Amino acid sequence: MSKMTSHIRSLLLVSFTAVCCGFCVSGDGGEPEEGWTANAERVAASQAREEARNRKINYREEKVPDYVLPDPLVMLDGTKVDSAERWREKRRPEILELFRKNVYGRAPVGRPEGMTFEVFDFAADAMDGAATRKQVKINFTGKEDGLAMNLVLFVPNDARKPVPTFLLICNRDPENIDPTRKVKMPFWPAEEVVARGYGIAAFYNGDVDPDKHDEFKNGVHGLFDRPGERPADAWATLAAWAWGASRAMDYFETDDSVDEKHVAVVGHSRGGKTALWAGAEDERFAMVVSNDSGCGGAALSRRCYGETVAQINRSFPHWFCDNFEKFNDNEGALPVDQHMLMALAAPRLLCVASADEDLWADPRGEFLSAVGASPVYELFGLVGLGTTEMPPLDRPVQKGNISYHIRTGGHGLTEYDWEQYMNFADEHWGKK
Ligand code: GCU
């Protein structure tokens, strides 16, 4: 058997083992606990709902098609990647380029000329004295009344500066990231994060690009794209939001209170897809957090479980580049799958999370992606996920440089999720 075939076989075996033999030894050394499986009634009800709507969406594990994942460690020309150096110099750029061309599109490179930062709000005694608040207007071109995004940042007052910081790409109503803290939401539990000694920042994705199909006339597309026909690999909206996250990082590099070498980019759902892409495009992010990101995020496209490529392109035609449509009902033709997007985070920290009731996002596909990215971490002499067995509910796996958990409940970003991300950061960023 050639080396390549043997690797593909082992990838397949990994998926098979995880699907079929999910168990895990309980923490107290007692009976092995079952790994997560989707609740059978929920599966049946979800499937019935799709059938009533006449949609080709699958929730049955046994109906997941056979698939072979592209090997992250084999170049397009068949050459095996056997060193971290070859990964860095050859394979990583190749995979990044494949994602730009086929999935997210190509964003303008680097920091825009003329961009300005204006700290328009400063409060040294925010959160009853626990934090210093800053709000920064990031004006992309520096032109008067030019398009800008607002960044809100809280830095704990009693922590040693500069502080490691979490940056949320907020894809929900901006009240979720209320700078006044009159409204407090678990989606962005700023007080809790500050209490753990971390900086916490956020921006609203709609400041960068509206979340609607506007023919790319508004937002940063309207600002930077040349008039005329859009290439099929032009950046779409997820890439625009990811680009926005990089502009926040540009600001962090100028702020002495933020440790720009320890910034985690965090996103939920469409924001989670964006965080993964931001981490791929911008290696300044030391940690990448994908919360319930599903299709086009952490979930493997080839599993066709829950939301599919065809479905997401139909519902959200502005999220991905036009080339992505070539893979509607044709996932096997993709030169990549989402485990390779995760691999682009290597050797940095990566958190992947799913929720029990969130079958639309394919929790098992999200887990298997993390499994599939692990060989790239191993190339760096690191442990990736450190297991191929899906854990039980609410039993986070934090053995290596990829963290995974599946929690009780539905689609959402909760305090429990944030706690796992902070635990992971504590472990790796020396707070423990
Ligand atoms: C829809 C969409 C998902 C997305 C989610 C969200 O459900 O189909 O792909 O992740 O919205 O962003 O909340």
GROMACS .gro file of C-alpha atoms and ligand atoms in nm:
model
  445
    1MET     CA    1   0.000   0.000   0.000
    2SER     CA    2   0.140   0.343  -0.089
    3LYS     CA    3   0.204   0.583   0.196
    4MET     CA    4  -0.068   0.811   0.067
    5THR     CA    5  -0.332   0.541   0.053
    6SER     CA    6  -0.234   0.429   0.396
    7HIS     CA    7  -0.277   0.780   0.532
    8ILE     CA    8  -0.618   0.817   0.372
    9ARG     CA    9  -0.712   0.483   0.517
   10SER     CA   10  -0.604   0.594   0.859
   11LEU     CA   11  -0.810   0.911   0.826
   12LEU     CA   12  -1.110   0.703   0.729
   13LEU     CA   13  -1.043   0.469   1.013
   14VAL     CA   14  -1.026   0.762   1.250
   15SER     CA   15  -1.372   0.877   1.139
   16PHE     CA   16  -1.505   0.526   1.161
   17THR     CA   17  -1.365   0.463   1.506
   18ALA     CA   18  -1.499   0.790   1.637
   19VAL     CA   19  -1.844   0.730   1.491
   20CYS     CA   20  -1.879   0.372   1.598
   21CYS     CA   21  -1.689   0.333   1.922
   22GLY     CA   22  -1.739   0.656   2.106
   23PHE     CA   23  -1.661   0.593   2.469
   24CYS     CA   24  -1.443   0.754   2.723
   25VAL     CA   25  -1.316   0.659   3.064
   26SER     CA   26  -1.494   0.851   3.337
   27GLY     CA   27  -1.290   1.105   3.532
   28ASP     CA   28  -1.338   0.921   3.862
   29GLY     CA   29  -1.203   0.598   3.717
   30GLY     CA   30  -1.547   0.435   3.721
   31GLU     CA   31  -1.746   0.287   3.433
   32PRO     CA   32  -1.654   0.410   3.085
   33GLU     CA   33  -1.895   0.681   2.976
   34GLU     CA   34  -2.055   0.676   2.635
   35GLY     CA   35  -1.931   0.931   2.387
   36TRP     CA   36  -2.190   1.176   2.259
   37THR     CA   37  -2.449   1.062   2.011
   38ALA     CA   38  -2.739   1.267   1.887
   39ASN     CA   39  -3.064   1.214   2.070
   40ALA     CA   40  -3.272   0.972   1.862
   41GLU     CA   41  -3.599   1.162   1.907
   42ARG     CA   42  -3.435   1.487   1.808
   43VAL     CA   43  -3.290   1.322   1.499
   44ALA     CA   44  -3.630   1.183   1.398
   45ALA     CA   45  -3.811   1.511   1.459
   46SER     CA   46  -3.547   1.716   1.274
   47GLN     CA   47  -3.556   1.474   0.982
   48ALA     CA   48  -3.936   1.482   0.966
   49ARG     CA   49  -3.928   1.862   0.962
   50GLU     CA   50  -3.691   1.867   0.666
   51GLU     CA   51  -3.896   1.608   0.481
   52ALA     CA   52  -4.212   1.813   0.532
   53ARG     CA   53  -4.025   2.110   0.381
   54ASN     CA   54  -3.902   1.893   0.099
   55ARG     CA   55  -3.541   1.979   0.172
   56LYS     CA   56  -3.252   1.743   0.111
   57ILE     CA   57  -3.106   1.766   0.459
   58ASN     CA   58  -2.982   1.459   0.642
   59TYR     CA   59  -2.969   1.405   1.018
   60ARG     CA   60  -2.921   1.030   1.019
   61GLU     CA   61  -2.570   0.915   1.094
   62GLU     CA   62  -2.621   0.596   0.892
   63LYS     CA   63  -2.710   0.805   0.585
   64VAL     CA   64  -2.384   1.001   0.593
   65PRO     CA   65  -2.221   0.919   0.259
   66ASP     CA   66  -1.885   0.743   0.235
   67TYR     CA   67  -1.619   1.000   0.191
   68VAL     CA   68  -1.243   1.034   0.176
   69LEU     CA   69  -1.091   1.346   0.324
   70PRO     CA   70  -0.808   1.517   0.138
   71ASP     CA   71  -0.489   1.462   0.333
   72PRO     CA   72  -0.360   1.786   0.484
   73LEU     CA   73  -0.010   1.642   0.465
   74VAL     CA   74  -0.004   1.557   0.096
   75MET     CA   75   0.062   1.834  -0.157
   76LEU     CA   76  -0.158   1.865  -0.465
   77ASP     CA   77   0.124   1.708  -0.668
   78GLY     CA   78   0.129   1.406  -0.438
   79THR     CA   79   0.442   1.499  -0.241
   80LYS     CA   80   0.424   1.401   0.124
   81VAL     CA   81   0.480   1.679   0.376
   82ASP     CA   82   0.704   1.537   0.646
   83SER     CA   83   0.841   1.838   0.830
   84ALA     CA   84   0.705   2.148   0.997
   85GLU     CA   85   0.925   2.348   0.765
   86ARG     CA   86   0.769   2.200   0.450
   87TRP     CA   87   0.428   2.259   0.600
   88ARG     CA   88   0.509   2.624   0.661
   89GLU     CA   89   0.679   2.689   0.333
   90LYS     CA   90   0.478   2.478   0.091
   91ARG     CA   91   0.163   2.311   0.212
   92ARG     CA   92   0.018   2.582   0.433
   93PRO     CA   93   0.034   2.846   0.158
   94GLU     CA   94  -0.112   2.593  -0.087
   95ILE     CA   95  -0.409   2.516   0.139
   96LEU     CA   96  -0.466   2.882   0.222
   97GLU     CA   97  -0.476   2.959  -0.147
   98LEU     CA   98  -0.724   2.675  -0.210
   99PHE     CA   99  -0.956   2.818   0.054
  100ARG     CA  100  -0.924   3.168  -0.090
  101LYS     CA  101  -0.996   3.050  -0.440
  102ASN     CA  102  -1.276   2.807  -0.367
  103VAL     CA  103  -1.443   2.903  -0.043
  104TYR     CA  104  -1.400   3.245   0.119
  105GLY     CA  105  -1.247   3.459  -0.157
  106ARG     CA  106  -0.948   3.686  -0.162
  107ALA     CA  107  -0.935   3.988   0.066
  108PRO     CA  108  -0.709   4.289   0.017
  109VAL     CA  109  -0.377   4.210   0.179
  110GLY     CA  110  -0.259   4.384   0.492
  111ARG     CA  111  -0.352   4.697   0.666
  112PRO     CA  112  -0.518   4.965   0.455
  113GLU     CA  113  -0.329   5.283   0.386
  114GLY     CA  114  -0.445   5.580   0.583
  115MET     CA  115  -0.635   5.379   0.847
  116THR     CA  116  -0.671   5.568   1.175
  117PHE     CA  117  -0.752   5.476   1.534
  118GLU     CA  118  -0.936   5.722   1.751
  119VAL     CA  119  -0.988   5.637   2.117
  120PHE     CA  120  -1.311   5.830   2.161
  121ASP     CA  121  -1.405   5.693   2.501
  122PHE     CA  122  -1.182   5.617   2.798
  123ALA     CA  123  -1.303   5.522   3.147
  124ALA     CA  124  -1.048   5.411   3.405
  125ASP     CA  125  -1.319   5.300   3.650
  126ALA     CA  126  -1.549   5.089   3.437
  127MET     CA  127  -1.716   4.779   3.584
  128ASP     CA  128  -1.714   4.936   3.934
  129GLY     CA  129  -1.344   4.997   3.910
  130ALA     CA  130  -1.252   4.647   3.792
  131ALA     CA  131  -1.157   4.752   3.440
  132THR     CA  132  -1.051   5.030   3.211
  133ARG     CA  133  -1.278   5.074   2.912
  134LYS     CA  134  -1.175   5.207   2.578
  135GLN     CA  135  -1.375   5.252   2.266
  136VAL     CA  136  -1.183   5.294   1.947
  137LYS     CA  137  -1.308   5.415   1.614
  138ILE     CA  138  -1.115   5.230   1.348
  139ASN     CA  139  -1.157   5.436   1.034
  140PHE     CA  140  -1.053   5.214   0.744
  141THR     CA  141  -0.938   5.489   0.512
  142GLY     CA  142  -0.885   5.770   0.759
  143LYS     CA  143  -1.111   5.993   0.551
  144GLU     CA  144  -1.349   6.220   0.731
  145ASP     CA  145  -1.682   6.037   0.778
  146GLY     CA  146  -1.518   5.733   0.617
  147LEU     CA  147  -1.638   5.380   0.690
  148ALA     CA  148  -1.534   5.280   1.042
  149MET     CA  149  -1.584   5.006   1.295
  150ASN     CA  150  -1.606   5.055   1.669
  151LEU     CA  151  -1.395   4.838   1.890
  152VAL     CA  152  -1.483   4.810   2.257
  153LEU     CA  153  -1.215   4.693   2.497
  154PHE     CA  154  -1.209   4.628   2.872
  155VAL     CA  155  -0.874   4.570   3.040
  156PRO     CA  156  -0.866   4.442   3.401
  157ASN     CA  157  -0.718   4.706   3.629
  158ASP     CA  158  -0.545   4.473   3.868
  159ALA     CA  159  -0.377   4.250   3.606
  160ARG     CA  160  -0.017   4.282   3.501
  161LYS     CA  161   0.001   4.460   3.164
  162PRO     CA  162  -0.003   4.382   2.883
  163VAL     CA  163  -0.292   4.137   2.921
  164PRO     CA  164  -0.388   3.844   2.700
  165THR     CA  165  -0.719   3.936   2.539
  166PHE     CA  166  -1.025   3.774   2.385
  167LEU     CA  167  -1.174   3.943   2.079
  168LEU     CA  168  -1.532   3.854   1.988
  169ILE     CA  169  -1.659   3.900   1.635
  170CYS     CA  170  -2.015   3.990   1.731
  171ASN     CA  171  -2.266   3.864   1.479
  172ARG     CA  172  -2.566   3.934   1.699
  173ASP     CA  173  -2.740   4.253   1.797
  174PRO     CA  174  -2.481   4.508   1.920
  175GLU     CA  175  -2.656   4.521   2.258
  176ASN     CA  176  -2.474   4.191   2.323
  177ILE     CA  177  -2.151   4.390   2.348
  178ASP     CA  178  -2.293   4.688   2.535
  179PRO     CA  179  -2.000   4.913   2.636
  180THR     CA  180  -2.208   5.075   2.913
  181ARG     CA  181  -2.278   4.731   3.067
  182LYS     CA  182  -2.638   4.821   3.131
  183VAL     CA  183  -2.716   4.517   2.923
  184LYS     CA  184  -2.520   4.207   3.016
  185MET     CA  185  -2.546   3.898   2.799
  186PRO     CA  186  -2.382   3.556   2.833
  187PHE     CA  187  -2.285   3.593   2.468
  188TRP     CA  188  -2.010   3.830   2.581
  189PRO     CA  189  -1.967   3.791   2.959
  190ALA     CA  190  -1.722   4.079   2.986
  191GLU     CA  191  -1.727   4.099   3.368
  192GLU     CA  192  -1.646   3.730   3.407
  193VAL     CA  193  -1.363   3.748   3.156
  194VAL     CA  194  -1.215   4.052   3.330
  195ALA     CA  195  -1.246   3.875   3.667
  196ARG     CA  196  -1.032   3.595   3.525
  197GLY     CA  197  -0.761   3.847   3.439
  198TYR     CA  198  -0.816   3.871   3.065
  199GLY     CA  199  -0.886   4.165   2.841
  200ILE     CA  200  -1.211   4.139   2.651
  201ALA     CA  201  -1.288   4.316   2.327
  202ALA     CA  202  -1.553   4.303   2.056
  203PHE     CA  203  -1.672   4.463   1.738
  204TYR     CA  204  -2.002   4.435   1.557
  205ASN     CA  205  -1.965   4.257   1.222
  206GLY     CA  206  -2.224   4.482   1.057
  207ASP     CA  207  -1.987   4.779   1.099
  208VAL     CA  208  -1.753   4.609   0.853
  209ASP     CA  209  -2.002   4.462   0.610
  210PRO     CA  210  -2.380   4.423   0.628
  211ASP     CA  211  -2.510   4.071   0.670
  212LYS     CA  212  -2.730   4.075   0.363
  213HIS     CA  213  -2.691   4.022  -0.005
  214ASP     CA  214  -2.652   4.377  -0.131
  215GLU     CA  215  -2.451   4.287  -0.442
  216PHE     CA  216  -2.145   4.385  -0.236
  217LYS     CA  217  -2.229   4.752  -0.275
  218ASN     CA  218  -2.197   4.849   0.092
  219GLY     CA  219  -1.948   4.796   0.369
  220VAL     CA  220  -1.584   4.730   0.294
  221HIS     CA  221  -1.669   4.582  -0.045
  222GLY     CA  222  -1.819   4.912  -0.155
  223LEU     CA  223  -1.513   5.084  -0.016
  224PHE     CA  224  -1.231   4.876  -0.161
  225ASP     CA  225  -1.359   4.679  -0.462
  226ARG     CA  226  -1.289   4.808  -0.808
  227PRO     CA  227  -1.603   4.875  -1.007
  228GLY     CA  228  -1.688   4.622  -1.275
  229GLU     CA  229  -1.732   4.249  -1.270
  230ARG     CA  230  -1.643   4.067  -0.950
  231PRO     CA  231  -1.405   3.774  -0.996
  232ALA     CA  232  -1.542   3.437  -0.884
  233ASP     CA  233  -1.284   3.436  -0.606
  234ALA     CA  234  -1.354   3.789  -0.482
  235TRP     CA  235  -1.388   3.820  -0.104
  236ALA     CA  236  -1.739   3.783   0.021
  237THR     CA  237  -1.891   3.873   0.355
  238LEU     CA  238  -1.728   3.618   0.588
  239ALA     CA  239  -1.388   3.721   0.452
  240ALA     CA  240  -1.481   4.085   0.507
  241TRP     CA  241  -1.564   4.026   0.872
  242ALA     CA  242  -1.241   3.829   0.916
  243TRP     CA  243  -1.054   4.121   0.763
  244GLY     CA  244  -1.224   4.341   1.025
  245ALA     CA  245  -1.085   4.119   1.302
  246SER     CA  246  -0.737   4.180   1.161
  247ARG     CA  247  -0.796   4.555   1.181
  248ALA     CA  248  -0.877   4.514   1.551
  249MET     CA  249  -0.545   4.329   1.581
  250ASP     CA  250  -0.372   4.622   1.408
  251TYR     CA  251  -0.509   4.839   1.687
  252PHE     CA  252  -0.401   4.596   1.963
  253GLU     CA  253  -0.047   4.623   1.832
  254THR     CA  254  -0.055   4.992   1.920
  255ASP     CA  255  -0.211   4.954   2.266
  256ASP     CA  256   0.036   4.891   2.549
  257SER     CA  257  -0.227   4.736   2.774
  258VAL     CA  258  -0.301   4.450   2.532
  259ASP     CA  259  -0.061   4.160   2.483
  260GLU     CA  260  -0.091   4.127   2.107
  261LYS     CA  261   0.104   3.802   2.116
  262HIS     CA  262  -0.181   3.645   2.315
  263VAL     CA  263  -0.502   3.741   2.145
  264ALA     CA  264  -0.782   3.490   2.091
  265VAL     CA  265  -1.026   3.553   1.808
  266VAL     CA  266  -1.368   3.418   1.905
  267GLY     CA  267  -1.681   3.371   1.700
  268HIS     CA  268  -2.014   3.199   1.726
  269SER     CA  269  -2.194   3.036   1.435
  270ARG     CA  270  -2.143   3.262   1.131
  271GLY     CA  271  -1.900   3.447   1.358
  272GLY     CA  272  -1.727   3.113   1.427
  273LYS     CA  273  -1.681   3.048   1.056
  274THR     CA  274  -1.534   3.397   1.042
  275ALA     CA  275  -1.301   3.340   1.340
  276LEU     CA  276  -1.158   3.027   1.176
  277TRP     CA  277  -1.095   3.217   0.854
  278ALA     CA  278  -0.949   3.514   1.043
  279GLY     CA  279  -0.709   3.278   1.221
  280ALA     CA  280  -0.613   3.119   0.889
  281GLU     CA  281  -0.547   3.450   0.714
  282ASP     CA  282  -0.384   3.624   1.007
  283GLU     CA  283  -0.132   3.430   1.210
  284ARG     CA  284  -0.103   3.709   1.463
  285PHE     CA  285  -0.401   3.550   1.643
  286ALA     CA  286  -0.251   3.314   1.897
  287MET     CA  287  -0.578   3.131   1.959
  288VAL     CA  288  -0.878   3.065   1.738
  289VAL     CA  289  -1.221   2.985   1.882
  290SER     CA  290  -1.500   2.832   1.678
  291ASN     CA  291  -1.825   2.809   1.871
  292ASP     CA  292  -2.103   2.611   1.697
  293SER     CA  293  -1.973   2.724   1.358
  294GLY     CA  294  -2.113   2.434   1.153
  295CYS     CA  295  -2.117   2.431   0.774
  296GLY     CA  296  -1.843   2.645   0.621
  297GLY     CA  297  -1.687   2.656   0.969
  298ALA     CA  298  -1.573   2.358   1.170
  299ALA     CA  299  -1.805   2.091   1.024
  300LEU     CA  300  -1.676   1.861   0.751
  301SER     CA  301  -1.858   1.947   0.427
  302ARG     CA  302  -1.826   1.593   0.293
  303ARG     CA  303  -2.045   1.450   0.569
  304CYS     CA  304  -2.348   1.634   0.430
  305TYR     CA  305  -2.506   1.621   0.775
  306GLY     CA  306  -2.734   1.908   0.874
  307GLU     CA  307  -2.662   2.221   0.672
  308THR     CA  308  -2.492   2.147   0.340
  309VAL     CA  309  -2.285   2.351   0.098
  310ALA     CA  310  -2.581   2.380  -0.142
  311GLN     CA  311  -2.812   2.489   0.137
  312ILE     CA  312  -2.580   2.751   0.280
  313ASN     CA  313  -2.507   2.897  -0.063
  314ARG     CA  314  -2.879   2.917  -0.130
  315SER     CA  315  -2.967   3.082   0.202
  316PHE     CA  316  -2.662   3.306   0.235
  317PRO     CA  317  -2.534   3.382  -0.116
  318HIS     CA  318  -2.319   3.667   0.016
  319TRP     CA  319  -2.110   3.469   0.267
  320PHE     CA  320  -1.878   3.277   0.035
  321CYS     CA  321  -1.710   3.350  -0.297
  322ASP     CA  322  -1.893   3.253  -0.617
  323ASN     CA  323  -1.661   2.957  -0.680
  324PHE     CA  324  -1.801   2.783  -0.372
  325GLU     CA  325  -2.123   2.719  -0.563
  326LYS     CA  326  -1.938   2.471  -0.784
  327PHE     CA  327  -1.946   2.238  -0.487
  328ASN     CA  328  -2.321   2.244  -0.427
  329ASP     CA  329  -2.416   1.874  -0.400
  330ASN     CA  330  -2.061   1.809  -0.515
  331GLU     CA  331  -1.857   1.823  -0.195
  332GLY     CA  332  -1.626   1.540  -0.304
  333ALA     CA  333  -1.482   1.772  -0.571
  334LEU     CA  334  -1.362   2.024  -0.313
  335PRO     CA  335  -0.981   2.019  -0.299
  336VAL     CA  336  -1.013   2.093   0.073
  337ASP     CA  337  -1.240   2.012   0.363
  338GLN     CA  338  -1.283   2.198   0.686
  339HIS     CA  339  -1.027   1.995   0.885
  340MET     CA  340  -0.772   2.170   0.664
  341LEU     CA  341  -0.907   2.509   0.765
  342MET     CA  342  -0.849   2.405   1.125
  343ALA     CA  343  -0.503   2.280   1.035
  344LEU     CA  344  -0.418   2.632   0.920
  345ALA     CA  345  -0.438   2.732   1.287
  346ALA     CA  346  -0.148   2.499   1.372
  347PRO     CA  347   0.065   2.520   1.577
  348ARG     CA  348  -0.145   2.783   1.756
  349LEU     CA  349  -0.425   2.712   2.001
  350LEU     CA  350  -0.760   2.610   1.860
  351CYS     CA  351  -1.093   2.564   2.037
  352VAL     CA  352  -1.387   2.391   1.876
  353ALA     CA  353  -1.723   2.364   2.046
  354SER     CA  354  -2.058   2.211   1.963
  355ALA     CA  355  -2.396   2.193   2.134
  356ASP     CA  356  -2.605   1.882   2.188
  357GLU     CA  357  -2.921   2.013   2.023
  358ASP     CA  358  -2.745   2.191   1.740
  359LEU     CA  359  -2.767   1.917   1.481
  360TRP     CA  360  -2.785   2.175   1.202
  361ALA     CA  361  -2.416   2.248   1.274
  362ASP     CA  362  -2.321   1.876   1.277
  363PRO     CA  363  -2.143   1.834   1.613
  364ARG     CA  364  -1.979   1.509   1.506
  365GLY     CA  365  -1.853   1.669   1.186
  366GLU     CA  366  -1.705   1.950   1.396
  367PHE     CA  367  -1.532   1.699   1.621
  368LEU     CA  368  -1.399   1.496   1.327
  369SER     CA  369  -1.253   1.810   1.175
  370ALA     CA  370  -1.052   1.862   1.491
  371VAL     CA  371  -0.936   1.499   1.466
  372GLY     CA  372  -0.841   1.553   1.102
  373ALA     CA  373  -0.637   1.865   1.181
  374SER     CA  374  -0.435   1.693   1.452
  375PRO     CA  375  -0.164   1.532   1.229
  376VAL     CA  376  -0.050   1.883   1.138
  377TYR     CA  377   0.001   1.966   1.506
  378GLU     CA  378   0.190   1.641   1.544
  379LEU     CA  379   0.425   1.750   1.268
  380PHE     CA  380   0.523   2.034   1.501
  381GLY     CA  381   0.588   1.781   1.777
  382LEU     CA  382   0.268   1.885   1.952
  383VAL     CA  383  -0.043   1.702   2.057
  384GLY     CA  384  -0.344   1.820   1.853
  385LEU     CA  385  -0.673   1.701   1.996
  386GLY     CA  386  -0.514   1.396   2.158
  387THR     CA  387  -0.808   1.163   2.101
  388THR     CA  388  -1.022   1.022   1.823
  389GLU     CA  389  -1.316   0.947   2.049
  390MET     CA  390  -1.596   1.191   2.078
  391PRO     CA  391  -1.635   1.287   2.445
  392PRO     CA  392  -1.960   1.269   2.640
  393LEU     CA  393  -2.168   1.583   2.691
  394ASP     CA  394  -2.009   1.851   2.907
  395ARG     CA  395  -1.675   1.671   2.926
  396PRO     CA  396  -1.427   1.904   2.755
  397VAL     CA  397  -1.119   1.750   2.597
  398GLN     CA  398  -0.817   1.968   2.661
  399LYS     CA  399  -0.526   1.730   2.624
  400GLY     CA  400  -0.321   1.913   2.365
  401ASN     CA  401  -0.333   2.226   2.154
  402ILE     CA  402  -0.685   2.171   2.025
  403SER     CA  403  -0.970   2.191   2.274
  404TYR     CA  404  -1.310   2.036   2.204
  405HIS     CA  405  -1.631   2.030   2.400
  406ILE     CA  406  -1.994   1.955   2.337
  407ARG     CA  407  -2.228   2.103   2.591
  408THR     CA  408  -2.586   2.047   2.693
  409GLY     CA  409  -2.835   2.274   2.521
  410GLY     CA  410  -2.884   2.440   2.187
  411HIS     CA  411  -2.713   2.670   1.944
  412GLY     CA  412  -2.557   2.960   2.134
  413LEU     CA  413  -2.250   3.106   2.297
  414THR     CA  414  -2.285   3.066   2.671
  415GLU     CA  415  -2.086   3.134   2.985
  416TYR     CA  416  -2.005   2.765   2.999
  417ASP     CA  417  -1.844   2.791   2.655
  418TRP     CA  418  -1.642   3.097   2.759
  419GLU     CA  419  -1.525   2.917   3.073
  420GLN     CA  420  -1.378   2.636   2.864
  421TYR     CA  421  -1.196   2.885   2.641
  422MET     CA  422  -1.052   3.064   2.944
  423ASN     CA  423  -0.952   2.735   3.110
  424PHE     CA  424  -0.766   2.644   2.794
  425ALA     CA  425  -0.596   2.983   2.780
  426ASP     CA  426  -0.503   2.954   3.152
  427GLU     CA  427  -0.341   2.621   3.081
  428HIS     CA  428  -0.135   2.743   2.788
  429TRP     CA  429  -0.073   3.103   2.872
  430GLY     CA  430   0.077   3.030   3.207
  431LYS     CA  431  -0.199   3.126   3.446
  432LYS     CA  432  -0.199   2.782   3.599
  433GCU     C1  433  -2.803   2.988   1.011
  433GCU     C2  434  -2.702   2.933   0.914
  433GCU     C3  435  -2.578   2.882   0.983
  433GCU     C4  436  -2.522   2.987   1.076
  433GCU     C5  437  -2.629   3.037   1.170
  433GCU     C6  438  -2.589   3.152   1.259
  433GCU     O1  439  -2.857   2.885   1.088
  433GCU     O2  440  -2.765   2.833   0.838
  433GCU     O3  441  -2.478   2.845   0.889
  433GCU     O4  442  -2.412   2.936   1.145
  433GCU     O5  443  -2.741   3.083   1.095
  433GCU     O6  444  -2.498   3.227   1.225
  433GCU     O7  445  -2.649   3.167   1.365
   0.00000   0.00000   0.00000
